[in-house]
CSV table of C-alpha atoms and ligand atoms in Angstrom, one decimal:
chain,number,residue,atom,x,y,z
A,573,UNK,CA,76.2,-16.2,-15.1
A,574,UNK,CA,79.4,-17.7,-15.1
A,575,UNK,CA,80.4,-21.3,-14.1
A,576,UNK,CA,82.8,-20.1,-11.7
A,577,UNK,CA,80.9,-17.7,-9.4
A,578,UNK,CA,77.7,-20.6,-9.9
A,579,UNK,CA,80.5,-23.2,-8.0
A,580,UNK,CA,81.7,-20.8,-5.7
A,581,UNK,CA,78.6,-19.1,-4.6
A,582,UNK,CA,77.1,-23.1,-4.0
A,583,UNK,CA,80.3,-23.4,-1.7
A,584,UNK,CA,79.3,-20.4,0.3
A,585,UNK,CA,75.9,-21.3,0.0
A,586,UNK,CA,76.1,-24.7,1.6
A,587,UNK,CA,78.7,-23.4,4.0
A,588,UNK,CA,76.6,-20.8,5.6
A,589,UNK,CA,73.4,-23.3,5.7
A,590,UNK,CA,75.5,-26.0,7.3
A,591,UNK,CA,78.5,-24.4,9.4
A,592,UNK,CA,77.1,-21.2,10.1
A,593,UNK,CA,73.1,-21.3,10.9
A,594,UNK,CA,73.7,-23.3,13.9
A,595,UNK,CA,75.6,-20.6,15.4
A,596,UNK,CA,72.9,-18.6,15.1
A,597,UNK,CA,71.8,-19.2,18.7
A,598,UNK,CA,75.6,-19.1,20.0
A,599,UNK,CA,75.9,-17.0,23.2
A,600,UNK,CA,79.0,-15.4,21.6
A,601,UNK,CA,76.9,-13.9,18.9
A,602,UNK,CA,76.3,-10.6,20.3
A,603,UNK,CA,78.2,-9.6,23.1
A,604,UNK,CA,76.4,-6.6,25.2
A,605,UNK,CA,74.7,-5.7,22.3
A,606,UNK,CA,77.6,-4.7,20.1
A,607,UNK,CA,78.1,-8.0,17.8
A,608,UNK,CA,80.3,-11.0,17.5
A,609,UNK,CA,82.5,-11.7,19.7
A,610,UNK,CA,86.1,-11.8,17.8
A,611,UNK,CA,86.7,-15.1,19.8
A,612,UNK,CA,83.1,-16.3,17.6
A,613,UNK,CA,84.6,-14.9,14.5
A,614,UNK,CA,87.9,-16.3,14.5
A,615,UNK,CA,86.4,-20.1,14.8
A,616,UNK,CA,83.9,-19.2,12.2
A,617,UNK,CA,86.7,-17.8,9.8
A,618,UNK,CA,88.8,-20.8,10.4
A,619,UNK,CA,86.4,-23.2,9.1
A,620,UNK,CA,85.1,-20.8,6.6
A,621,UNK,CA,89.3,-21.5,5.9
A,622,UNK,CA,89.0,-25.0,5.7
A,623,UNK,CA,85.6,-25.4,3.5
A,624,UNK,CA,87.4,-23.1,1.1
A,625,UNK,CA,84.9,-20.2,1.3
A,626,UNK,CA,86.8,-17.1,3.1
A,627,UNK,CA,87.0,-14.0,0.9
A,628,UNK,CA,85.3,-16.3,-1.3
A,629,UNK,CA,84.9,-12.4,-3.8
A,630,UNK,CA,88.5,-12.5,-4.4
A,631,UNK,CA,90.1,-15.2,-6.3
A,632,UNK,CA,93.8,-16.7,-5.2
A,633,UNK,CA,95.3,-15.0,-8.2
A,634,UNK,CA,94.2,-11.4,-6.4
A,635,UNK,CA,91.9,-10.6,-9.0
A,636,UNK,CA,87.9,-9.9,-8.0
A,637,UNK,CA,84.9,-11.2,-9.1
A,638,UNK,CA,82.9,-9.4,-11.4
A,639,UNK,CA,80.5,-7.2,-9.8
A,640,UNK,CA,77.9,-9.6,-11.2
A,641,UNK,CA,79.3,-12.7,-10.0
A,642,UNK,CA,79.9,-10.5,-6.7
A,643,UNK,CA,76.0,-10.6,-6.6
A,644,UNK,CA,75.5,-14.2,-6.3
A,645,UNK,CA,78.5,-15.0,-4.3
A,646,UNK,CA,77.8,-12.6,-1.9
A,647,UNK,CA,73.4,-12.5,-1.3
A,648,UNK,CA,74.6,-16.1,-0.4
A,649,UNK,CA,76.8,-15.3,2.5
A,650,UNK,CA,74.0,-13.7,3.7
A,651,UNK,CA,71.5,-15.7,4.3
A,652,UNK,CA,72.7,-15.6,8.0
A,653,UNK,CA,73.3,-12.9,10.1
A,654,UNK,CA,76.4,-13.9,10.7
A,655,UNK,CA,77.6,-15.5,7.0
A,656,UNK,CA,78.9,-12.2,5.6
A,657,UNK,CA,81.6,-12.5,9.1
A,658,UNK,CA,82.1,-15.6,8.7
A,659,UNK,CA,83.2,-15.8,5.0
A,660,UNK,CA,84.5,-12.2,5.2
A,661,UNK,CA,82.5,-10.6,2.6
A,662,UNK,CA,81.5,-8.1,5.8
A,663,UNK,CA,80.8,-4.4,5.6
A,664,UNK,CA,83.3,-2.6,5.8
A,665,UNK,CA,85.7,-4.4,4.9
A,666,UNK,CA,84.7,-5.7,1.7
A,667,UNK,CA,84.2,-2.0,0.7
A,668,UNK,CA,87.6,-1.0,2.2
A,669,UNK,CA,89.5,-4.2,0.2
A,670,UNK,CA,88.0,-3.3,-2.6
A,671,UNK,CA,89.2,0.5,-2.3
A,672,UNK,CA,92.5,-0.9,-1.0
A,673,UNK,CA,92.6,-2.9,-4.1
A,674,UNK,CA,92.4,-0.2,-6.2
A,675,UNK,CA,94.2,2.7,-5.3
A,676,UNK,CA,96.4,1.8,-2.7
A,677,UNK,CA,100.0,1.0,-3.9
A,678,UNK,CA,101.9,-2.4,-3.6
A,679,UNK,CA,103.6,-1.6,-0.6
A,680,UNK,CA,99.9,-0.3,0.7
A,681,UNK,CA,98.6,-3.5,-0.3
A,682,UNK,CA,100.9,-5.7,0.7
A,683,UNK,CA,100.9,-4.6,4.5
A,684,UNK,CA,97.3,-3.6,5.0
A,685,UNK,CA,95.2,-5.4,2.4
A,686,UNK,CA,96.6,-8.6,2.5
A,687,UNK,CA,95.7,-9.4,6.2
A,688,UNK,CA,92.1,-8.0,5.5
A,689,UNK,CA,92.0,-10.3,2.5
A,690,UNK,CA,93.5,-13.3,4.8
A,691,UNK,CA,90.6,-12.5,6.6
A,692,UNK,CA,93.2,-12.0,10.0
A,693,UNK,CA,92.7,-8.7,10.2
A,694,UNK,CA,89.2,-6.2,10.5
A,695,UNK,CA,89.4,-2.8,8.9
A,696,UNK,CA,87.4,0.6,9.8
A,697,UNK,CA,86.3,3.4,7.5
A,698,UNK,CA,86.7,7.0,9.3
A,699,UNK,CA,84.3,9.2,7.5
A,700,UNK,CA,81.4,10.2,9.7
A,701,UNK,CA,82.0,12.4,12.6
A,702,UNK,CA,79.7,13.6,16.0
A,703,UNK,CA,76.4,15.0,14.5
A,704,UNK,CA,76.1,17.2,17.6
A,705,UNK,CA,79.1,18.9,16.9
A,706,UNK,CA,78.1,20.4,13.2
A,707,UNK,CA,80.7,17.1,11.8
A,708,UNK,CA,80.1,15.2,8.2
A,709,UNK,CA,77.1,12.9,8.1
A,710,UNK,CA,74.7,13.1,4.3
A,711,UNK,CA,77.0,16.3,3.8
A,712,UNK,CA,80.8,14.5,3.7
A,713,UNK,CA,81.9,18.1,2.6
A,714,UNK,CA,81.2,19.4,6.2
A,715,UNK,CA,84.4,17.2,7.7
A,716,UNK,CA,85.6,19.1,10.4
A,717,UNK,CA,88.8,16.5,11.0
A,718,UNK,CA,91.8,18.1,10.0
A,719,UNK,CA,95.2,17.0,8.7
A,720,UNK,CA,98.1,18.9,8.3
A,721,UNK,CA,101.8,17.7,6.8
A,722,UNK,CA,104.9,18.0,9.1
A,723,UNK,CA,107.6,17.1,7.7
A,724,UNK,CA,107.6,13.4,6.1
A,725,UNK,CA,103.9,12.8,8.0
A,726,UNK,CA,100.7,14.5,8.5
A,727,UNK,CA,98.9,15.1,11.8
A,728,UNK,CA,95.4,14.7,11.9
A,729,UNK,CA,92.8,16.0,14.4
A,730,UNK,CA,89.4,15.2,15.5
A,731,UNK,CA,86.8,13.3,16.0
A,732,UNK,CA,84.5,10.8,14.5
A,733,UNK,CA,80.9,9.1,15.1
A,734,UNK,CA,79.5,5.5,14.3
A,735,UNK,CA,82.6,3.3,12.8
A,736,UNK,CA,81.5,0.0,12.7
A,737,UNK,CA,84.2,-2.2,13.5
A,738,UNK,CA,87.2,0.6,14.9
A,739,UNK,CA,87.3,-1.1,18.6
A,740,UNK,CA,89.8,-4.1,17.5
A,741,UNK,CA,90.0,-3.2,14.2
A,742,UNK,CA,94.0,-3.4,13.1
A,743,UNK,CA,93.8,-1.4,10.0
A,744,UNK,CA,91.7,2.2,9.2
A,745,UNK,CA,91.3,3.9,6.6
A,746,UNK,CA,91.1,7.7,7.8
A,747,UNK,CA,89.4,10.6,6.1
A,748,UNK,CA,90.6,14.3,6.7
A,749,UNK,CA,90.7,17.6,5.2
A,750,UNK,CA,93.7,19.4,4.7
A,751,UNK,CA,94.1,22.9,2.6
A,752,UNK,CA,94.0,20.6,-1.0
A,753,UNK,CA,91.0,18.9,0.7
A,754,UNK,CA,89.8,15.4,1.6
A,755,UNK,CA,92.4,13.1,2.2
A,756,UNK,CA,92.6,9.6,3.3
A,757,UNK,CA,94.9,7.8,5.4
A,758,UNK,CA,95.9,4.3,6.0
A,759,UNK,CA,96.7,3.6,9.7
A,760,UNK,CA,97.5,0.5,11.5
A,761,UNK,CA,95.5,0.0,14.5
A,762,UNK,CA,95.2,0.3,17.4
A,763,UNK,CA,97.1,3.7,18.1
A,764,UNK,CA,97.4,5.6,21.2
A,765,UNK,CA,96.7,9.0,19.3
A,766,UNK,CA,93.1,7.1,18.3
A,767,UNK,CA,91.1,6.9,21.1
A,768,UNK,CA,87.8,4.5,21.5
A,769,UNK,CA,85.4,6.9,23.5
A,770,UNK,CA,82.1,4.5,23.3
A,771,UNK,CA,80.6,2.0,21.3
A,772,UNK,CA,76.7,3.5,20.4
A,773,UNK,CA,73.4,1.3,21.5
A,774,UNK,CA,72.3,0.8,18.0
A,775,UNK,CA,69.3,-1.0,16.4
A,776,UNK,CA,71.9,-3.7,15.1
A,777,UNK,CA,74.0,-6.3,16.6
A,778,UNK,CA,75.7,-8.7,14.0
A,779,UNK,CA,78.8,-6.2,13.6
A,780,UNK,CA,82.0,-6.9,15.1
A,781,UNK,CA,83.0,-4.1,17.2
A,782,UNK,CA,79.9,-2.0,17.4
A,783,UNK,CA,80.0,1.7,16.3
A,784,UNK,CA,82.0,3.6,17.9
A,785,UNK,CA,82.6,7.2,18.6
A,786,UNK,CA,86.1,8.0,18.1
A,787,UNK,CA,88.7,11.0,19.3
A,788,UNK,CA,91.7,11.2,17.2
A,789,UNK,CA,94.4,13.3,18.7
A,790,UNK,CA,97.5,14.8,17.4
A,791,UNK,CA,97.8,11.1,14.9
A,792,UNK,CA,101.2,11.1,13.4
A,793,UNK,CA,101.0,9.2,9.9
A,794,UNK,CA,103.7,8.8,7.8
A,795,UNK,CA,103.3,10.8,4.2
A,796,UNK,CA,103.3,6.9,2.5
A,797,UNK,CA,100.4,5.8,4.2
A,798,UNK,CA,98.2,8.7,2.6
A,799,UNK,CA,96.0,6.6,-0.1
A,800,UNK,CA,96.7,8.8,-3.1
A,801,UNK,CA,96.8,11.9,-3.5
A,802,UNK,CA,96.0,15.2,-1.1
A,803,UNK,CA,93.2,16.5,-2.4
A,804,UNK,CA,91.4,13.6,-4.0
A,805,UNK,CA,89.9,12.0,-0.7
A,806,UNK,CA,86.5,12.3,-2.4
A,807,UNK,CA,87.1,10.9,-5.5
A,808,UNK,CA,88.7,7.4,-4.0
A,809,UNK,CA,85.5,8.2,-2.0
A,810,UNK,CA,83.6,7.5,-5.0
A,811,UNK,CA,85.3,4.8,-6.1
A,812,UNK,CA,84.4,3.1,-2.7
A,813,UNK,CA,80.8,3.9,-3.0
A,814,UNK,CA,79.6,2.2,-5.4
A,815,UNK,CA,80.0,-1.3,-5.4
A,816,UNK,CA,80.0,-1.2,-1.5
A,817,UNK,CA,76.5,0.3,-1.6
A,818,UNK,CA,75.8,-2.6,-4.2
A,819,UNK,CA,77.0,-5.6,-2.0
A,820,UNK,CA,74.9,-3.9,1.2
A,821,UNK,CA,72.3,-4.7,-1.5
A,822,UNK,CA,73.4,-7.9,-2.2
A,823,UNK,CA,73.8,-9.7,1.5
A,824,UNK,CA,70.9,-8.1,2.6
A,825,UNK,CA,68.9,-9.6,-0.7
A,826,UNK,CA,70.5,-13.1,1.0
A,827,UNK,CA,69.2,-12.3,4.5
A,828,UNK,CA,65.3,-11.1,3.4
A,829,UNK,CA,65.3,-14.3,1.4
A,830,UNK,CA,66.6,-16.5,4.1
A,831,UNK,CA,63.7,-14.4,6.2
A,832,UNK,CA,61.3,-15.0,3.6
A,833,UNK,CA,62.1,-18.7,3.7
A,834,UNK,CA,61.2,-19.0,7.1
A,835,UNK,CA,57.8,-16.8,6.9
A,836,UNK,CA,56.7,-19.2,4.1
A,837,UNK,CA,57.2,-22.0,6.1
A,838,UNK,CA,55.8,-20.9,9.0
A,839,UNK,CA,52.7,-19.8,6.8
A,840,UNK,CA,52.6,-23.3,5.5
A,841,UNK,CA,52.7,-25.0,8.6
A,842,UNK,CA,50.6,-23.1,11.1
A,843,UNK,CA,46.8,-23.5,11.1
A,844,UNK,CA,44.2,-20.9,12.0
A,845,UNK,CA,40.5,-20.6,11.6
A,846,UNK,CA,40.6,-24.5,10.0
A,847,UNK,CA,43.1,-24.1,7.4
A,848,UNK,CA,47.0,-23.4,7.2
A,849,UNK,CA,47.7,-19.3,7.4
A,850,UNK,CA,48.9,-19.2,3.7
A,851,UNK,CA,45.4,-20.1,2.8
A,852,UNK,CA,44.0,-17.4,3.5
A,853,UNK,CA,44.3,-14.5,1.7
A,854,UNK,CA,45.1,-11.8,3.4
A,855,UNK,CA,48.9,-14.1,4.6
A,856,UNK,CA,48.8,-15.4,0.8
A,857,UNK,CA,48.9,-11.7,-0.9
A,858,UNK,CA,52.2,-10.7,1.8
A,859,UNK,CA,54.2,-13.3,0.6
A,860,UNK,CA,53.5,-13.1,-2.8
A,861,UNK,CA,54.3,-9.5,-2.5
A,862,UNK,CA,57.5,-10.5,-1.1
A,863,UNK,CA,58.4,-12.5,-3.7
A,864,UNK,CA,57.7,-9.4,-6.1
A,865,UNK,CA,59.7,-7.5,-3.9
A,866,UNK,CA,62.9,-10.1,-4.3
A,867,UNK,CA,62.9,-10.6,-7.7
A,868,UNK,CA,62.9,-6.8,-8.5
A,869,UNK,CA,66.0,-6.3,-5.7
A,870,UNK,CA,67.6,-9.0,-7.6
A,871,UNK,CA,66.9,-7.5,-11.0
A,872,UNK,CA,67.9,-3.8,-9.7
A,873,UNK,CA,71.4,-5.4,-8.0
A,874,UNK,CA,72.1,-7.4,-11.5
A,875,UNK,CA,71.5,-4.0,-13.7
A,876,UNK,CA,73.6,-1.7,-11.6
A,877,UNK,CA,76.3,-4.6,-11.1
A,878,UNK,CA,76.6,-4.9,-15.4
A,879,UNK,CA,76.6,-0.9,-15.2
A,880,UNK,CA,79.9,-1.2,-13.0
A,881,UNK,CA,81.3,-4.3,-14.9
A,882,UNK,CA,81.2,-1.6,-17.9
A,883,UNK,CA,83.9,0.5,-16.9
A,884,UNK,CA,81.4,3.2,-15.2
A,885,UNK,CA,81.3,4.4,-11.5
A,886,UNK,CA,77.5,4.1,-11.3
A,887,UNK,CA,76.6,6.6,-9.0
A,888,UNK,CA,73.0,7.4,-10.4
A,889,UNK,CA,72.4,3.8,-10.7
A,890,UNK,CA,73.8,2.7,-7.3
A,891,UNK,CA,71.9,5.3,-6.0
A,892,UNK,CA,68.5,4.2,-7.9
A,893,UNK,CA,69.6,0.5,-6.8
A,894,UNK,CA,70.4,1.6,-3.1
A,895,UNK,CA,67.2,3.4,-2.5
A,896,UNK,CA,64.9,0.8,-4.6
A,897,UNK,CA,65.9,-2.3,-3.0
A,898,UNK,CA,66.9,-1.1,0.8
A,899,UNK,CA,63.0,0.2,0.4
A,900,UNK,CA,61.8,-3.0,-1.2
A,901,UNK,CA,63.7,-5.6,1.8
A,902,UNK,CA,62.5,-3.6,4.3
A,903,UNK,CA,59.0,-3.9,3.3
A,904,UNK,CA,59.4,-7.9,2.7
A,905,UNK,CA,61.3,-8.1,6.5
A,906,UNK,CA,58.1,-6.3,7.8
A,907,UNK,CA,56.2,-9.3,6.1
A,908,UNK,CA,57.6,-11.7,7.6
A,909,UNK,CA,57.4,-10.3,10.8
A,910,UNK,CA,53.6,-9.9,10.3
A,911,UNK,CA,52.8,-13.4,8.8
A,912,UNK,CA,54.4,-15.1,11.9
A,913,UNK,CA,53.1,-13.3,14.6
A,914,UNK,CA,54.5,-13.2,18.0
A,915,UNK,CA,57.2,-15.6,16.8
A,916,UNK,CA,58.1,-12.7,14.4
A,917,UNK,CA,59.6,-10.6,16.9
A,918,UNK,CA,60.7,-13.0,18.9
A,919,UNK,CA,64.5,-14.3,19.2
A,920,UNK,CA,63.3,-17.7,17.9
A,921,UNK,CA,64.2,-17.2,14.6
A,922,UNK,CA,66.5,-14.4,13.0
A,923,UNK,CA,63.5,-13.0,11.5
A,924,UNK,CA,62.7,-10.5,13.9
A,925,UNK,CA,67.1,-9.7,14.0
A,926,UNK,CA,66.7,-9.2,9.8
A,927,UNK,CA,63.7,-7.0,10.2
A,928,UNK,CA,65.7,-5.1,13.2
A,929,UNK,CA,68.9,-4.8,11.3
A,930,UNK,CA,67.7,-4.1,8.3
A,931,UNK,CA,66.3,-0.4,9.3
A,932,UNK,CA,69.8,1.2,9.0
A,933,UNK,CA,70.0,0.4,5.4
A,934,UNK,CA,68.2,3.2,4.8
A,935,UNK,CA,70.3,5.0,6.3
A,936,UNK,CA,74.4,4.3,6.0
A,937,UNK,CA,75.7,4.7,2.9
A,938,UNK,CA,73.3,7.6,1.8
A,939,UNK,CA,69.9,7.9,3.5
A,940,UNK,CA,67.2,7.0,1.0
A,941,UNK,CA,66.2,10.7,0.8
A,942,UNK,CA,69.7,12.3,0.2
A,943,UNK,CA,69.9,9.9,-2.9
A,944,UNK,CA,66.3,11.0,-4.3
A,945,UNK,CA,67.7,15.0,-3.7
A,946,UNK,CA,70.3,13.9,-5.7
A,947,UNK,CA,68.9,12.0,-8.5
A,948,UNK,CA,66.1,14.9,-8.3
A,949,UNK,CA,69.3,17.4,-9.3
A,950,UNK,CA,70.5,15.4,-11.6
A,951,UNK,CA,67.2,15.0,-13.7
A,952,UNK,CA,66.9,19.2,-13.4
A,953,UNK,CA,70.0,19.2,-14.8
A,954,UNK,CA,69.1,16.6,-17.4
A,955,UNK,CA,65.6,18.7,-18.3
A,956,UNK,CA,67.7,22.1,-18.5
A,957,UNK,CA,70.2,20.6,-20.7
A,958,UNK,CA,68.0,18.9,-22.9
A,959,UNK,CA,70.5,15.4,-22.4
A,960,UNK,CA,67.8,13.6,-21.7
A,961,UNK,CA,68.0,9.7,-19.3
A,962,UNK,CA,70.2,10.1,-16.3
A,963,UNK,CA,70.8,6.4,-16.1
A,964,UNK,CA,71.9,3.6,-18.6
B,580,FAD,C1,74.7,1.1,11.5
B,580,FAD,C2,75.5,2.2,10.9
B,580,FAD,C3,76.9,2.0,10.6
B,580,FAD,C4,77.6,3.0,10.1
B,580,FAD,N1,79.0,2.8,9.8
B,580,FAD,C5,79.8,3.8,9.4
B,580,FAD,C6,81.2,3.6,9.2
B,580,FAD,O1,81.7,2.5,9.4
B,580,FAD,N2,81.9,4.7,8.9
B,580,FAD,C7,81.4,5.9,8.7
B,580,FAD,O2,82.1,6.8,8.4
B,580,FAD,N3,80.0,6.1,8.9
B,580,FAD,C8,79.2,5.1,9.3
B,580,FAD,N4,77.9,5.3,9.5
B,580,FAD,C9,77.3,6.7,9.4
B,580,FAD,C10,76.4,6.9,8.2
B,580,FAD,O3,77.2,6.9,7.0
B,580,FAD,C11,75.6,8.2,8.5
B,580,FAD,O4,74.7,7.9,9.5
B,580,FAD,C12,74.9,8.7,7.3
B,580,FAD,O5,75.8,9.2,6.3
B,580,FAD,C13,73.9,9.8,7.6
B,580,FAD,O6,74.6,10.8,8.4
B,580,FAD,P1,74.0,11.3,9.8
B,580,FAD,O7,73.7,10.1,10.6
B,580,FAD,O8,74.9,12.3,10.3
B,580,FAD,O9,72.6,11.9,9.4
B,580,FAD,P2,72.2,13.5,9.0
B,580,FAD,O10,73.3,14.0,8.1
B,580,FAD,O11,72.0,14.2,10.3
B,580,FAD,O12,70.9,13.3,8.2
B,580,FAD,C14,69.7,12.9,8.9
B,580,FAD,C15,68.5,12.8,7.9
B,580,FAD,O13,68.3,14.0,7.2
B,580,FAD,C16,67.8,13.7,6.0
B,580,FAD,N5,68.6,14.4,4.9
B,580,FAD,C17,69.9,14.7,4.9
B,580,FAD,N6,70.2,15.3,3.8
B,580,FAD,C18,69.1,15.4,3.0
B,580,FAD,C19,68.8,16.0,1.8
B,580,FAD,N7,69.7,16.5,1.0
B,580,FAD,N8,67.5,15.8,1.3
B,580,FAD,C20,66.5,15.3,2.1
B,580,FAD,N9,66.8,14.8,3.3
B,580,FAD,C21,68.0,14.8,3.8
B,580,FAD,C22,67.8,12.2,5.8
B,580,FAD,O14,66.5,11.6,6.0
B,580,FAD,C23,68.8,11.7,6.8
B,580,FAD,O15,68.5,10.4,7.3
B,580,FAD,C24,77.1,4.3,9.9
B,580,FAD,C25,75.7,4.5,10.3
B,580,FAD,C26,75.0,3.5,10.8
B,580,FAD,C27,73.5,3.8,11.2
């Protein structure tokens, strides 16, 4: 590992353990269910500002971290709930500054990356749309939102489902089909023509803005605010994918650690039948299977990270990585629940908020099984062709 992600990752990491875990019981934490308030993240941000720590990924110059320094930098920002907000190495913007980063132009950049790097401005992603109405969700090819150019701008139509963030976002990034077919857009927010229907009830609560279900109606954009080309939505898709299913990976390694941290010393501390809980076996052998569990998340992150750092887009190995450790934390959150007992899924500790949260993993960014049907093709494909391994 490098010196410099080592320093800047013990910045973040004594940042978040001192500023940010005694916000942790803040009232402004989760409003009405739907996250931080942006009152709450604005204070954080500016001291994350002051300690030095805000976008801590990206590096004054512009440039990014590796992907492997990425993975230490940012499983520390998340060992609280509300560290990856705080430090703005969030979901989705980390995913959309990275995409922003690399194919939007300079004039893109300058006017709708640079706030998000400033850490002044949220960002949405537009992708999903209603399932109830036959829209994309595991199948992005079924995108029923349209987009259609008149004159120097294209008008896109319909609606979308479950984008974290939209309600106060000021910039998303908006995908469409048009006869080429996908497309994205960059929009600045908020726009009459994008309308906020609801924010969903969801199992999770540390996003700013919610989910939100979203009608988009008659949006004029200007044909220079289309990232790329027409056509190529899925491909700048794919660039997108990869590394921002990696750092899910990576800040939620931080939180089941932090999790972990506090089972262990709860197992330490509390007695039962004579002796401290860790003593006995059946408490000892969770832990030490969550321990297992962590180091194999960490080794899984650090291989598909050196896969990306090699020039590759790493969509079989992201996939393996996705599946393999959103699987593995969940397993080591339900742990910790267990070994604590009623304090386990209880607010006192942000135990019972990591085990909560962490049950969409398995879901955004490719539902566990979609990525074993697809690593399933690929080794038919491999077997039929005779090309042998499917990953490096
Ligand atoms: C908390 C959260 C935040 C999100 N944020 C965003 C966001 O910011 N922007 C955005 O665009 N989207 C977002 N999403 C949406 C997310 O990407 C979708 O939920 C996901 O792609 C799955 O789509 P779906 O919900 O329509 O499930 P469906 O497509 O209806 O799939 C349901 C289930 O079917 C199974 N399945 C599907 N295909 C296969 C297959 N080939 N083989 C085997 N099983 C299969 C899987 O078990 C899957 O879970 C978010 C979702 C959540 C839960």
């Amino acid at each position: 590992m490098t010196e410099r992600a080592i320093a800047i990752a013990h910045r973040v990491e004594t940042f978040v353990r001192d500023v940010v875990v005694p916000y942790e019981s803040d009232p402004r934490r989760e409003v009405h269910g739907h996250g931080p308030s942006e009152q709450l993240v604005a204070e954080l941000r500016a001291k994350a500002r002051t300690a030095g720590v805000l976008t801590p990924h990206i590096l004054p110059d512009g440039s990014h971290l590796t992907q492997r320094e990425t993975a230490i930098v940012l499983r520390k920002s998340g060992l609280s709930p509300l560290g990856p907000v705080a430090v703005n190495t969030m979901a989705p913007d980390e995913g959309n500054m990275y995409l922003l980063g690399n194919v939007g132009s300079s004039e893109q950049r300058a006017h709708f990356l640079t706030p998000i790097i400033a850490g002044e401005a949220r960002s949405a992603f537009f992708m999903t749309e209603p399932a109830a109405e036959g829209g994309a969700g595991s199948d992005p090819s079924m995108m029923r939102t349209t987009c259609r150019a008149d004159g120097n701008h294209w008008v896109i139509n319909g609606r979308k489902a479950f984008i974290t963030g939209a309600d106060r976002a000021k910039v998303g990034i908006i995908m469409a089909k048009s006869d080429d077919g996908a497309c994205m857009f960059l929009v600045d927010l908020p726009n009459p023509s994008i309308r906020i229907e609801r924010l969903i009830d969801t199992i999770d609560s540390s996003m700013p803005g919610g989910h939100a279900v979203v009608t988009i109606d008659n949006l004029r954009v200007p044909a220079d605010q289309m990232l790329g080309k027409s056509g190529e939505g899925f491909e700048y898709a794919q660039i997108r994918l990869s590394p921002a299913r990696l750092s899910h990976c990576m800040r939620w390694l931080g939180a089941v650690e932090r999790a972990h941290e506090i089972a262990s010393d709860y197992a330490c501390r509390r007695q039962a039948f004579g002796k401290p809980l860790i003593d006995h076996e059946g408490v000892g052998f969770m832990l030490a299977e969550n321990v297992i569990d962590l180091k194999q998340s960490e080794l899984m992150i650090d291989w598909c990270a050196d896969v990306l750092d090699s020039g590759s887009l790493g969509t079989t190995e992201s996939s393996m990585a996705k599946v393999s450790v959103s699987e593995a934390l969940m397993r080591v959150a339900d742990r910790c629940v267990q070994v604590m007992g009623g304090t386990g899924v209880s607010g006192d500790t942000i135990v019972e908020q990591v085990f909560r949260e962490i049950r969409a993993f398995r879901i955004y960014d490719g539902p566990t099984e979609v990525h074993k049907w697809s690593l399933a093709k690929k080794i038919k494909r491999a077997v039929q062709s005779g090309s042998g391994q499917i990953a490096r």
